[in-house]
Coordinates of C-alpha atoms in Angstrom, one line a residue:
Chain A
M167 CA 67.6 182.5 91.7
E168 CA 69.6 179.6 90.2
R169 CA 66.9 177.0 89.6
P170 CA 63.3 177.7 90.6
D171 CA 60.9 175.1 91.8
L172 CA 58.9 173.7 88.9
Y173 CA 55.8 173.4 91.2
V174 CA 55.8 177.1 92.0
L175 CA 56.4 177.9 88.3
A176 CA 53.5 175.7 87.4
R177 CA 51.2 177.5 89.9
F178 CA 52.4 180.9 88.7
L179 CA 51.7 180.0 85.0
D180 CA 48.3 178.4 86.0
I181 CA 47.2 181.5 87.9
I182 CA 47.8 183.9 85.0
Y183 CA 46.7 181.5 82.3
R184 CA 43.4 180.7 83.9
T185 CA 42.6 184.3 84.8
G186 CA 43.0 185.2 81.2
S187 CA 43.8 188.8 81.7
P188 CA 46.8 190.8 83.2
M189 CA 46.9 190.6 87.0
K190 CA 48.2 192.7 89.8
R191 CA 51.3 191.5 91.6
T192 CA 49.6 191.2 95.0
N193 CA 46.8 189.1 93.6
I194 CA 49.3 186.7 92.0
Q195 CA 51.4 186.6 95.2
M196 CA 48.3 185.8 97.3
L197 CA 47.1 183.0 95.1
L198 CA 50.7 181.7 94.8
G199 CA 51.0 181.5 98.5
V200 CA 54.6 182.5 98.9
N201 CA 56.0 185.5 100.7
Y202 CA 56.6 188.7 98.8
P203 CA 60.4 188.5 98.6
R204 CA 60.1 185.0 97.2
F205 CA 57.4 186.1 94.8
I206 CA 59.6 188.9 93.5
E207 CA 62.4 186.3 92.9
Y208 CA 60.1 184.2 90.9
L209 CA 58.7 187.2 89.0
D210 CA 62.2 188.4 88.1
W211 CA 63.2 185.0 87.0
M212 CA 60.1 184.7 84.8
V213 CA 60.6 188.2 83.3
D214 CA 64.2 187.4 82.6
H215 CA 63.2 184.2 80.8
G216 CA 60.6 186.0 78.8
L217 CA 57.7 184.0 80.3
V218 CA 55.8 187.0 81.7
L219 CA 55.6 190.7 80.9
E220 CA 54.9 193.7 83.1
V221 CA 52.4 196.0 81.5
L222 CA 50.6 199.2 82.6
D223 CA 46.8 199.3 82.4
E224 CA 44.6 202.3 81.7
E225 CA 44.9 203.4 85.4
K226 CA 48.7 203.2 85.0
T227 CA 48.8 200.2 87.4
E228 CA 51.4 197.6 86.8
R229 CA 50.0 194.3 85.8
I230 CA 51.6 191.0 84.8
T231 CA 50.6 189.0 81.8
L232 CA 51.9 185.9 80.0
T233 CA 54.0 186.3 76.9
P234 CA 53.5 183.9 73.9
K235 CA 56.6 182.1 75.3
G236 CA 54.9 181.8 78.7
I237 CA 51.7 180.4 77.1
D238 CA 53.7 178.0 75.1
A239 CA 55.7 176.9 78.2
Y240 CA 52.4 176.3 80.0
H241 CA 51.0 174.2 77.1
R242 CA 54.2 172.2 76.9
L243 CA 54.1 171.6 80.7
V244 CA 50.5 170.3 80.6
D245 CA 51.2 168.2 77.5
W246 CA 54.3 166.7 79.2
I247 CA 52.4 165.9 82.4
K248 CA 49.7 164.2 80.4
E249 CA 52.2 162.2 78.3
T250 CA 54.1 161.2 81.4
I251 CA 51.0 159.8 83.2
E252 CA 49.7 158.1 80.1
G253 CA 53.1 156.5 79.6
V254 CA 53.3 154.9 83.1
K255 CA 52.9 151.1 82.8
L256 CA 53.3 148.4 85.3
Chain B
M89 CA 46.3 171.0 64.3
E90 CA 46.9 171.1 68.0
K91 CA 49.1 174.1 67.7
S92 CA 46.7 176.1 65.5
S93 CA 43.7 175.3 67.8
R94 CA 45.8 176.6 70.7
D95 CA 46.1 180.0 69.0
N96 CA 42.5 180.6 69.9
G97 CA 42.3 181.4 73.7
T98 CA 39.1 179.5 74.4
T99 CA 40.0 176.4 72.5
A100 CA 43.4 176.4 74.2
L101 CA 41.8 176.6 77.6
S102 CA 39.5 173.7 76.8
D103 CA 42.5 171.7 75.4
V104 CA 44.3 172.3 78.7
S105 CA 41.3 171.5 80.7
A106 CA 40.7 168.2 78.7
A107 CA 44.4 167.3 79.2
L108 CA 44.2 167.9 83.0
D109 CA 40.9 166.1 83.3
S110 CA 42.6 163.1 81.6
V111 CA 45.4 163.3 84.2
V112 CA 42.8 163.3 87.0
N113 CA 41.1 160.3 85.5
I114 CA 44.3 158.3 85.0
S115 CA 45.5 159.2 88.5
E116 CA 42.2 158.0 90.0
R117 CA 42.6 154.7 88.1
W118 CA 46.1 154.3 89.5
L119 CA 45.0 155.1 93.0
A120 CA 42.2 152.5 92.8
F121 CA 44.7 150.0 91.4
L122 CA 47.3 150.7 94.1
R123 CA 44.7 150.4 96.8
R124 CA 43.5 147.0 95.4
R125 CA 47.2 145.9 95.3
L126 CA 47.8 147.0 98.9
D127 CA 44.6 145.2 100.1
R128 CA 45.8 142.1 98.3
V129 CA 49.1 142.3 100.2
R130 CA 47.2 142.7 103.4
I131 CA 45.0 139.7 102.7
I132 CA 48.0 137.5 101.8
S133 CA 49.8 138.6 105.0
S134 CA 46.8 137.8 107.1
V135 CA 46.3 134.4 105.5
L136 CA 50.0 133.7 106.1
T137 CA 49.8 134.8 109.7
G138 CA 46.7 132.6 110.3
L139 CA 48.4 129.6 108.7
I140 CA 51.7 130.1 110.7
T141 CA 49.7 130.5 113.9
W142 CA 47.8 127.3 113.2
S143 CA 50.9 125.4 112.2
I144 CA 52.9 126.5 115.3
I145 CA 50.1 125.6 117.8
A146 CA 49.2 122.4 116.0
G147 CA 52.8 121.4 115.6
A148 CA 53.6 122.1 119.3
T149 CA 50.5 120.1 120.4
V150 CA 51.4 117.1 118.3
G151 CA 55.0 117.3 119.5
L152 CA 53.8 117.5 123.1
L153 CA 51.4 114.6 122.7
I154 CA 54.1 112.4 121.1
I155 CA 56.6 113.2 123.9
T156 CA 53.9 112.7 126.7
Y157 CA 52.2 109.7 125.2
T158 CA 53.0 107.8 122.1
P159 CA 52.2 108.1 118.4
Y160 CA 49.8 105.2 119.1
Y161 CA 47.8 107.5 121.3
I162 CA 47.4 110.1 118.5
I163 CA 46.4 107.5 115.9
H164 CA 43.7 106.1 118.2
N165 CA 42.3 109.5 119.3
Q166 CA 41.7 111.0 115.9
A167 CA 38.4 112.6 117.0
L168 CA 40.3 114.5 119.8
M169 CA 43.0 115.5 117.3
L170 CA 40.3 116.8 114.9
I171 CA 38.7 118.8 117.6
L172 CA 42.0 120.3 118.7
F173 CA 43.0 121.1 115.1
G174 CA 39.6 122.7 114.6
I175 CA 40.1 124.9 117.6
Y176 CA 43.5 125.8 116.4
A177 CA 42.1 126.6 112.9
V178 CA 39.7 129.0 114.6
A179 CA 42.6 130.5 116.6
G180 CA 44.5 130.8 113.3
A181 CA 41.6 132.5 111.6
F182 CA 41.3 134.9 114.5
S183 CA 45.0 135.7 114.4
G184 CA 44.7 136.3 110.6
M185 CA 41.8 138.6 111.1
A186 CA 43.6 140.5 113.9
C187 CA 46.6 140.8 111.6
Y188 CA 44.4 142.2 108.8
I189 CA 42.8 144.8 111.2
I190 CA 46.2 145.8 112.5
I191 CA 47.8 146.1 109.0
S192 CA 44.7 148.0 107.8
R193 CA 45.1 150.5 110.5
K194 CA 48.6 151.3 109.4
R195 CA 48.7 154.5 107.6
T196 CA 49.6 154.7 103.9
P197 CA 51.0 158.2 103.6
D198 CA 51.9 157.9 99.9
L199 CA 48.4 156.8 98.9
D200 CA 46.8 159.2 101.2
E201 CA 48.8 162.0 99.7
L202 CA 47.9 160.9 96.2
A203 CA 44.2 160.8 97.2
I204 CA 44.4 164.3 98.6
L205 CA 46.1 165.5 95.3
I206 CA 43.3 164.0 93.3
A207 CA 40.6 165.4 95.5
E208 CA 42.2 168.8 95.2
M209 CA 42.4 168.5 91.4
K210 CA 38.7 167.6 91.3
D211 CA 37.6 170.3 93.7
S212 CA 39.8 173.1 92.4
N213 CA 37.7 173.1 89.2
G214 CA 40.2 175.3 87.2
G215 CA 41.9 176.5 90.4
V216 CA 45.4 177.7 90.8
K217 CA 47.0 174.4 91.9
L218 CA 45.6 172.2 89.2
T219 CA 48.7 171.9 87.0
A220 CA 51.1 171.7 90.0
N221 CA 48.9 169.0 91.6
A222 CA 48.7 167.1 88.3
L223 CA 52.5 167.2 88.2
A224 CA 52.7 166.1 91.8
A225 CA 50.3 163.2 91.1
A226 CA 52.3 162.0 88.2
E227 CA 55.5 162.2 90.2
K228 CA 53.9 160.4 93.2
I229 CA 52.6 157.5 91.0
I230 CA 56.0 157.1 89.4
E231 CA 57.6 157.1 92.9
I232 CA 55.1 154.7 94.5
L233 CA 55.0 152.0 91.8
P234 CA 58.5 150.4 92.4
R235 CA 57.8 150.1 96.1
T236 CA 54.4 148.5 95.4
I237 CA 56.0 145.9 93.2
R238 CA 58.5 144.9 95.9
K239 CA 55.7 144.2 98.3
R240 CA 54.5 141.2 96.3
N241 CA 57.3 139.0 97.7
Q242 CA 55.0 137.2 100.0
D243 CA 53.2 135.5 97.1
A244 CA 55.9 132.9 96.8
I245 CA 55.6 131.9 100.5
L246 CA 51.8 131.6 100.0
F247 CA 52.3 129.4 97.0
G248 CA 54.7 127.2 99.0
V249 CA 52.2 126.9 101.9
A250 CA 49.4 126.0 99.5
A251 CA 51.6 123.4 97.8
F252 CA 52.5 122.0 101.3
I253 CA 48.8 121.7 102.3
L254 CA 47.8 120.2 99.0
S255 CA 50.7 117.7 99.4
V256 CA 49.6 116.8 103.0
I257 CA 46.1 116.1 101.7
V258 CA 47.1 114.1 98.7
V259 CA 50.5 112.5 99.5
H260 CA 50.3 112.1 103.3
L261 CA 54.1 111.8 103.7
L262 CA 55.5 114.6 105.8
P263 CA 59.1 114.7 104.5
L264 CA 57.8 114.7 100.9
D265 CA 55.2 117.3 101.8
I266 CA 57.9 119.6 103.2
I267 CA 60.1 119.1 100.1
V268 CA 57.1 119.9 97.8
G269 CA 56.3 123.0 99.9
V270 CA 59.8 124.3 100.0
G271 CA 60.4 123.4 96.4
V272 CA 57.4 125.4 95.2
W273 CA 58.3 128.3 97.5
F274 CA 61.9 128.5 96.1
Y275 CA 60.7 128.0 92.5
F276 CA 58.2 130.9 92.7
K277 CA 60.6 133.0 94.8
H278 CA 63.2 132.6 92.0
E279 CA 60.7 133.4 89.2
L280 CA 59.0 136.3 91.0
D281 CA 62.4 137.8 92.1
K282 CA 63.4 137.7 88.4
S283 CA 60.3 139.4 87.2
Y284 CA 60.2 141.9 90.1
A285 CA 63.8 142.9 89.4
K286 CA 63.0 143.5 85.8
G287 CA 59.8 145.4 86.7
V288 CA 61.5 147.5 89.4
S289 CA 64.5 148.4 87.2
R290 CA 62.0 149.5 84.4
L291 CA 60.1 151.6 86.9
E292 CA 63.2 153.1 88.4
G293 CA 64.2 153.9 84.8
E294 CA 60.9 155.7 84.4
K295 CA 61.6 157.7 87.6
K296 CA 65.0 158.7 86.2
L297 CA 63.5 159.6 82.9
F298 CA 60.9 161.8 84.7
E299 CA 63.6 163.7 86.5
K300 CA 65.6 164.1 83.3
K301 CA 62.5 165.4 81.4
K302 CA 61.8 167.8 84.3
K303 CA 65.3 169.1 84.1
E304 CA 65.1 169.4 80.3
F305 CA 61.8 171.3 80.6
M306 CA 63.4 173.8 83.1
D307 CA 66.4 174.2 80.8
S308 CA 64.1 174.9 77.8
L309 CA 62.6 177.9 79.6

């Protein structure tokens, strides 16, 4: 994937950040509302960029969690949106 | 301070929620402003339509009377002229109202879309699309504003018509009244065009800056 859609990335980050705990792939994919191959593309991109991490839980199930870089990216995104909308003047 | 408070998960989430709440509030204010502006444009268009209808019918009647009879006939039948002009004023008012209803029925996809985004942000209550919708709302507002500014061009015509009517009442000399009306129209058109061009170029600049920052953000990941 060359350049992912920022809106999908925002939703991806939102889902994991707000859940607050590692999530199963299928749960994220369903909430994200994209097909599975597309979801995998996004997941791979985010793993490659160090935004999310795949971990194993106690039942040895693969779960996805945000890395500190992912959390920082989400905070920066929210701050930027707020600054942008506050800066709009007529 | 902000960074350290964000080290704590709960505080960070409340910071994020507060920031997104602020985005929702600001978006709502912009939506209300844009709707007021749109309604103002509708009213101005309707008033202009009413005045143009009245002027065309009244002008045609006076012309017809002058051709058929003489200016003397018009001068000595002022009561009839007043009744005719009154009827035409009512016709003008109706055409203005009809224009308002027709324009109001016209859909405003941009504003509707913004309203949906805001409603979703408010309903989602921490849902999965909150940040994406906040981003979409910011982008939508930046996209709509330059177009809204352009739609104020009719103001100059209205000022010209108002000046013409005022001149007809005060001066009573048609060629001069026309000169006053056209003069005021062109003056305001020139001034408004200047200020609109400035405003539009600034807002277009904001749009470009938004795209640039979006790219910078993606590159930073």
